[in-house]
Short mmCIF file of C-alpha atoms and ligand atoms in Angstrom, two decimals:
data_model
loop_
_atom_site.label_atom_id
_atom_site.label_comp_id
_atom_site.label_asym_id
_atom_site.label_seq_id
_atom_site.Cartn_x
_atom_site.Cartn_y
_atom_site.Cartn_z
CA MET A 1 -50.43 -31.65 27.88
CA ARG A 2 -49.01 -33.61 30.77
CA SER A 3 -48.15 -37.27 30.32
CA ARG A 4 -50.66 -39.35 32.29
CA ARG A 5 -49.97 -42.94 31.30
CA SER A 6 -49.73 -44.09 34.92
CA ILE A 7 -51.47 -42.30 37.79
CA LEU A 8 -50.50 -43.71 41.17
CA ALA A 9 -53.02 -43.51 44.03
CA VAL A 10 -51.49 -43.12 47.51
CA PRO A 11 -53.52 -42.82 50.74
CA ALA A 12 -52.41 -39.59 52.44
CA SER A 13 -52.96 -41.31 55.78
CA ASN A 14 -49.85 -43.44 55.18
CA PRO A 15 -46.56 -41.47 55.35
CA ARG A 16 -44.53 -44.56 54.38
CA PHE A 17 -46.45 -44.91 51.10
CA LEU A 18 -46.04 -41.16 50.50
CA GLU A 19 -42.25 -41.60 50.73
CA LYS A 20 -42.19 -44.67 48.50
CA ALA A 21 -44.38 -43.03 45.81
CA GLN A 22 -41.67 -40.44 45.15
CA THR A 23 -39.28 -43.16 43.98
CA LEU A 24 -41.65 -44.84 41.47
CA PRO A 25 -41.67 -44.01 37.73
CA ALA A 26 -45.37 -43.03 37.62
CA ASP A 27 -46.24 -40.06 35.39
CA GLU A 28 -48.58 -38.72 38.08
CA VAL A 29 -49.05 -39.39 41.79
CA PHE A 30 -52.12 -38.34 43.70
CA LEU A 31 -52.29 -38.10 47.46
CA ASP A 32 -55.71 -39.38 48.41
CA LEU A 33 -57.94 -37.82 51.05
CA GLU A 34 -61.05 -39.69 49.86
CA ASP A 35 -61.98 -43.37 49.82
CA SER A 36 -58.63 -44.88 50.80
CA VAL A 37 -58.62 -42.80 54.01
CA ALA A 38 -60.84 -43.75 56.97
CA PRO A 39 -63.23 -41.04 58.23
CA LEU A 40 -61.36 -40.76 61.55
CA ALA A 41 -58.05 -40.26 59.72
CA LYS A 42 -59.23 -37.51 57.34
CA GLU A 43 -57.87 -34.55 59.31
CA GLU A 44 -54.46 -36.07 59.91
CA ALA A 45 -54.28 -37.06 56.23
CA ARG A 46 -54.66 -33.40 55.18
CA GLY A 47 -51.61 -32.49 57.29
CA ASN A 48 -49.64 -35.43 55.88
CA ALA A 49 -50.49 -34.34 52.34
CA VAL A 50 -49.28 -30.78 52.97
CA THR A 51 -46.03 -32.05 54.55
CA ALA A 52 -45.40 -34.51 51.72
CA LEU A 53 -46.02 -31.82 49.09
CA ARG A 54 -43.74 -29.32 50.87
CA GLU A 55 -40.91 -31.67 51.83
CA GLY A 56 -41.07 -34.45 49.23
CA ASP A 57 -39.18 -34.67 45.95
CA TRP A 58 -41.84 -34.93 43.25
CA SER A 59 -39.59 -33.80 40.40
CA GLY A 60 -40.47 -35.29 37.03
CA LYS A 61 -44.02 -36.10 38.14
CA THR A 62 -47.38 -34.43 38.06
CA VAL A 63 -48.61 -34.25 41.65
CA ALA A 64 -52.26 -34.03 42.65
CA VAL A 65 -54.48 -34.37 45.71
CA ARG A 66 -57.90 -36.05 45.65
CA VAL A 67 -60.32 -34.23 47.94
CA ASN A 68 -63.56 -35.68 49.31
CA ASP A 69 -66.72 -35.38 47.25
CA LEU A 70 -69.20 -32.57 47.70
CA THR A 71 -71.84 -34.66 49.47
CA THR A 72 -69.48 -34.93 52.48
CA GLN A 73 -68.65 -32.33 55.12
CA TRP A 74 -64.90 -32.52 54.35
CA THR A 75 -64.46 -31.02 50.88
CA TYR A 76 -64.06 -27.31 51.68
CA ARG A 77 -61.51 -27.90 54.43
CA ASP A 78 -59.62 -30.36 52.22
CA VAL A 79 -59.26 -27.70 49.54
CA ILE A 80 -58.45 -24.81 51.86
CA GLU A 81 -55.92 -26.68 54.00
CA VAL A 82 -54.08 -28.33 51.13
CA VAL A 83 -54.01 -25.37 48.77
CA GLU A 84 -53.18 -22.75 51.40
CA GLY A 85 -50.55 -25.08 52.83
CA ALA A 86 -48.90 -26.26 49.62
CA GLY A 87 -50.74 -24.88 46.56
CA ASP A 88 -47.43 -23.71 45.08
CA ARG A 89 -46.31 -27.39 44.99
CA LEU A 90 -49.56 -28.77 43.60
CA ASP A 91 -50.41 -29.35 39.92
CA CYS A 92 -54.02 -30.53 40.19
CA LEU A 93 -56.91 -31.38 42.45
CA ILE A 94 -58.96 -34.48 41.71
CA MET A 95 -62.65 -34.13 42.41
CA PRO A 96 -64.39 -37.49 42.90
CA LYS A 97 -68.01 -38.51 42.18
CA VAL A 98 -68.75 -35.41 40.10
CA GLN A 99 -72.42 -35.47 39.12
CA ASP A 100 -73.08 -31.96 37.95
CA PRO A 101 -71.05 -29.11 36.36
CA THR A 102 -71.84 -26.79 39.29
CA GLU A 103 -69.56 -28.91 41.49
CA VAL A 104 -66.57 -28.15 39.29
CA VAL A 105 -67.55 -24.48 39.15
CA TRP A 106 -67.61 -24.46 42.97
CA LEU A 107 -64.07 -25.86 43.11
CA ASP A 108 -62.82 -23.46 40.42
CA THR A 109 -64.23 -20.47 42.36
CA LEU A 110 -62.78 -21.61 45.68
CA LEU A 111 -59.38 -22.22 44.07
CA THR A 112 -59.40 -18.72 42.57
CA GLN A 113 -60.14 -17.17 45.96
CA ILE A 114 -57.33 -19.11 47.63
CA GLU A 115 -54.89 -18.29 44.82
CA LYS A 116 -55.67 -14.58 45.20
CA THR A 117 -55.35 -14.71 48.99
CA MET A 118 -52.04 -16.54 48.84
CA GLY A 119 -50.58 -14.55 45.95
CA TYR A 120 -50.38 -17.64 43.70
CA GLU A 121 -50.80 -17.44 39.93
CA VAL A 122 -54.57 -17.52 39.34
CA GLY A 123 -55.75 -20.51 37.30
CA ARG A 124 -52.53 -22.56 37.45
CA ILE A 125 -53.92 -25.42 39.52
CA GLY A 126 -55.84 -27.83 37.30
CA ILE A 127 -58.81 -30.08 38.00
CA GLU A 128 -59.44 -33.73 37.13
CA ALA A 129 -63.08 -34.84 37.40
CA GLN A 130 -63.94 -38.41 38.28
CA ILE A 131 -67.13 -39.76 36.71
CA GLU A 132 -68.33 -42.47 39.07
CA ASN A 133 -72.08 -42.79 38.83
CA ALA A 134 -74.98 -42.76 36.42
CA ARG A 135 -75.81 -39.11 37.01
CA GLY A 136 -72.23 -38.05 36.35
CA LEU A 137 -72.20 -39.96 33.08
CA VAL A 138 -75.54 -38.53 31.94
CA ASN A 139 -74.19 -35.01 32.63
CA VAL A 140 -70.67 -35.66 31.35
CA ASP A 141 -70.75 -33.23 28.40
CA ALA A 142 -71.70 -30.30 30.63
CA ILE A 143 -69.14 -31.40 33.22
CA ALA A 144 -66.40 -31.58 30.56
CA GLY A 145 -67.12 -27.97 29.58
CA SER A 146 -67.53 -26.58 33.08
CA SER A 147 -64.11 -24.98 33.75
CA PRO A 148 -60.94 -23.99 31.90
CA ARG A 149 -59.04 -25.65 34.77
CA LEU A 150 -60.27 -29.10 33.73
CA GLU A 151 -57.47 -31.27 32.37
CA ALA A 152 -58.94 -34.78 32.43
CA LEU A 153 -62.02 -36.92 32.93
CA VAL A 154 -61.38 -40.04 34.98
CA PHE A 155 -63.52 -43.19 35.06
CA GLY A 156 -64.17 -44.53 38.59
CA PRO A 157 -65.17 -48.14 37.93
CA ALA A 158 -65.63 -49.26 41.55
CA ASP A 159 -68.11 -46.55 42.51
CA PHE A 160 -69.67 -46.70 39.05
CA MET A 161 -70.41 -50.41 39.22
CA ALA A 162 -72.00 -49.89 42.63
CA SER A 163 -74.04 -46.94 41.33
CA ILE A 164 -75.58 -48.86 38.43
CA ASN A 165 -75.96 -52.15 40.37
CA MET A 166 -73.68 -54.05 37.99
CA ARG A 167 -73.61 -57.60 39.27
CA THR A 168 -69.96 -58.17 40.14
CA LEU A 169 -67.49 -57.49 42.93
CA VAL A 170 -64.33 -57.69 40.79
CA VAL A 171 -63.52 -54.15 39.72
CA GLY A 172 -62.47 -53.80 36.10
CA GLU A 173 -63.45 -57.32 35.02
CA GLN A 174 -66.57 -58.34 33.10
CA PRO A 175 -69.62 -59.20 35.26
CA PRO A 176 -70.14 -62.98 35.41
CA GLY A 177 -72.96 -64.04 33.08
CA TYR A 178 -72.28 -61.26 30.59
CA THR A 179 -70.61 -62.98 27.70
CA GLU A 180 -71.52 -60.68 24.81
CA GLY A 181 -69.01 -57.89 24.28
CA ASP A 182 -67.54 -55.55 26.87
CA ALA A 183 -69.81 -54.30 29.67
CA TYR A 184 -67.70 -51.10 29.96
CA HIS A 185 -67.62 -50.19 26.28
CA TYR A 186 -70.46 -47.67 26.37
CA ILE A 187 -69.14 -45.93 29.48
CA LEU A 188 -65.59 -45.69 28.16
CA MET A 189 -66.71 -44.37 24.76
CA ARG A 190 -69.08 -41.87 26.37
CA LEU A 191 -66.23 -40.49 28.48
CA LEU A 192 -63.89 -40.44 25.50
CA MET A 193 -66.33 -38.42 23.36
CA ALA A 194 -67.02 -35.90 26.13
CA ALA A 195 -63.31 -35.50 26.85
CA ARG A 196 -62.15 -35.14 23.26
CA SER A 197 -64.94 -32.73 22.36
CA HIS A 198 -63.48 -30.41 25.05
CA ASP A 199 -59.78 -31.20 24.41
CA LEU A 200 -59.42 -33.03 27.71
CA GLN A 201 -57.45 -36.13 28.54
CA VAL A 202 -59.34 -39.25 29.54
CA ILE A 203 -58.13 -41.76 32.09
CA ASP A 204 -59.25 -45.26 33.03
CA GLY A 205 -59.63 -46.01 36.74
CA PRO A 206 -58.20 -48.67 39.05
CA TYR A 207 -57.89 -52.44 38.66
CA LEU A 208 -58.15 -53.91 42.11
CA GLN A 209 -56.61 -57.37 41.58
CA ILE A 210 -53.21 -55.84 42.23
CA LYS A 211 -51.20 -59.07 42.06
CA ASP A 212 -52.64 -59.96 38.62
CA VAL A 213 -50.39 -57.84 36.40
CA GLU A 214 -51.47 -59.72 33.25
CA GLY A 215 -55.11 -58.94 34.06
CA TYR A 216 -54.14 -55.29 34.55
CA ARG A 217 -52.35 -55.27 31.22
CA ARG A 218 -55.33 -56.81 29.40
CA VAL A 219 -57.82 -54.28 30.79
CA ALA A 220 -55.43 -51.35 30.27
CA ALA A 221 -54.79 -52.40 26.67
CA ARG A 222 -58.52 -52.23 25.92
CA ALA A 223 -58.71 -48.62 27.14
CA ALA A 224 -55.47 -47.72 25.34
CA ALA A 225 -56.80 -49.17 22.07
CA LEU A 226 -59.88 -46.94 22.28
CA GLY A 227 -57.69 -43.86 22.77
CA PHE A 228 -57.48 -43.42 26.55
CA ASP A 229 -54.38 -41.56 27.77
CA GLY A 230 -53.65 -43.63 30.86
CA LYS A 231 -54.88 -45.62 33.81
CA TRP A 232 -54.66 -45.50 37.57
CA VAL A 233 -52.18 -47.74 39.33
CA LEU A 234 -52.56 -48.91 42.91
CA HIS A 235 -49.34 -50.86 43.29
CA PRO A 236 -45.71 -50.52 42.11
CA LEU A 237 -46.18 -53.69 40.02
CA GLN A 238 -48.74 -51.92 37.83
CA VAL A 239 -46.62 -48.82 37.05
CA ASP A 240 -44.36 -50.29 34.35
CA ALA A 241 -47.31 -52.08 32.75
CA ALA A 242 -49.26 -48.80 32.47
CA ASN A 243 -46.29 -46.86 31.08
CA GLU A 244 -45.74 -49.55 28.49
CA VAL A 245 -49.37 -50.11 27.46
CA PHE A 246 -50.09 -46.38 27.05
CA SER A 247 -46.92 -45.67 25.02
CA PRO A 248 -46.94 -46.50 21.32
CA SER A 249 -44.81 -49.48 20.25
CA GLN A 250 -41.43 -48.68 18.68
CA GLU A 251 -42.80 -49.88 15.34
CA ASP A 252 -45.86 -47.63 15.49
CA TYR A 253 -43.77 -44.68 16.64
CA ASP A 254 -41.29 -45.10 13.75
CA HIS A 255 -44.17 -45.47 11.34
CA ALA A 256 -45.85 -42.29 12.61
CA GLU A 257 -42.65 -40.23 12.29
CA LEU A 258 -42.11 -41.60 8.77
CA ILE A 259 -45.62 -40.59 7.74
CA LEU A 260 -45.06 -37.06 9.08
CA GLU A 261 -41.75 -36.70 7.32
CA ALA A 262 -42.92 -38.20 4.03
CA TYR A 263 -46.11 -36.15 4.03
CA GLU A 264 -44.17 -32.95 4.69
CA HIS A 265 -41.80 -33.76 1.83
CA TYR A 266 -44.49 -34.65 -0.72
CA THR A 267 -46.85 -31.77 0.11
CA THR A 268 -44.18 -29.05 0.15
CA VAL A 269 -41.42 -30.21 -2.24
CA GLU A 270 -43.70 -32.02 -4.69
CA ARG A 271 -46.96 -30.22 -3.87
CA ARG A 272 -49.00 -33.42 -3.85
CA GLY A 273 -51.69 -34.10 -1.20
CA ALA A 274 -52.33 -37.85 -1.47
CA VAL A 275 -49.17 -39.88 -1.93
CA MET A 276 -47.77 -43.37 -1.49
CA LEU A 277 -45.51 -44.33 1.40
CA GLY A 278 -44.46 -47.89 0.56
CA ASP A 279 -47.70 -49.78 -0.04
CA GLU A 280 -49.82 -47.31 1.87
CA MET A 281 -51.64 -44.23 0.65
CA ILE A 282 -51.32 -41.26 3.01
CA ASP A 283 -53.13 -37.95 3.06
CA GLU A 284 -54.00 -35.14 5.49
CA ALA A 285 -56.02 -37.49 7.73
CA SER A 286 -53.05 -39.87 7.94
CA ARG A 287 -50.95 -36.93 9.11
CA LYS A 288 -53.43 -36.19 11.91
CA MET A 289 -53.40 -39.82 13.08
CA ALA A 290 -49.61 -39.89 12.90
CA LEU A 291 -49.36 -36.68 14.95
CA VAL A 292 -51.19 -38.34 17.85
CA VAL A 293 -48.93 -41.41 17.89
CA ALA A 294 -45.76 -39.34 17.39
CA ALA A 295 -46.67 -36.99 20.25
CA LYS A 296 -47.29 -39.91 22.61
CA GLY A 297 -44.03 -41.56 21.54
CA ARG A 298 -42.00 -38.40 22.05
CA ALA A 299 -43.63 -37.83 25.45
CA ALA A 300 -42.69 -41.42 26.36
CA GLY A 301 -39.06 -40.70 25.42
CA LEU A 302 -38.92 -43.00 22.37
CA GLY A 303 -36.25 -42.35 19.75
CA ARG A 304 -36.46 -42.99 16.01
CA THR A 305 -34.90 -46.11 14.53
CA LYS A 306 -35.90 -45.40 10.90
CA THR A 307 -35.49 -42.39 8.65
CA PHE A 308 -37.32 -41.35 5.51
CA THR A 309 -35.62 -41.28 2.13
CA PRO A 310 -37.70 -39.93 -0.77
C1 LIG B 1 -62.27 -44.93 41.92
O1 LIG B 1 -62.39 -43.97 42.62
C2 LIG B 1 -63.32 -45.89 41.72
O2 LIG B 1 -64.37 -45.73 42.37
O3 LIG B 1 -63.14 -46.81 40.92
MG1 LIG B 2 -64.34 -43.93 43.57
#
């Protein structure tokens, strides 16, 4: 699984931003052909994306392109131009506003045809599906199971809030007047269940108050606590916050590695299944929880500061 703590959105219509994005420590960068690009700039943006993929240095990052959604006239040319032009440099396509599994199947089929034509490895390019309206959320289980290329489901809060008529203009924050609980809880949990039941990653969308890094951190921490793998970033200021929030703390990482080591020792050397680690009882379920935290910590480059002694 790729690390997707921070996913940086960059309009492909802006070559200066495409240069800058290569220098930022985001886990993933996507070159956008959709809503951050004006209709009259769409064609030029495709060419910019191909040039940036071919000539840029994206090493150490996952690199994706977001095409336009299937209700527009642009999608097929987006896919054909970008993948024929630079498919060998591309990890994933992001499909926005997915409402139905057939849309993902369409993209999967088109990708396969282009891969065969170009002599690329068939099936290597992945897909991320953005869920951005009520219909997409109602169909999310079928969407999550629609293609082996799918790697992640992504929440699109701005379009989603518009789609359900939520009464706010501040993306990612609670609607004024709603003081009980979290207005996004159901949506986030619904996406999480669909994603995990198909072994997909699940990503929170953008936070548009880009100068308010504390606000970003607060909203990101909520998604991270539920189990989300990462969140979009729209500005360099948000990148470090995302990487930090979606990595386990040093303390949790050490704890997880200790559980794994202790559990291995007690179950194999002592052949016991439920044992004490300090004041805490651990068993097979503890091992599974620890595996998740340890994997995220290792992916984030954390090192151990504690070792287990029986
Ligand atoms: C992202 O695409 C969003 O609509 O929030
Ligand atoms: Mg959107």
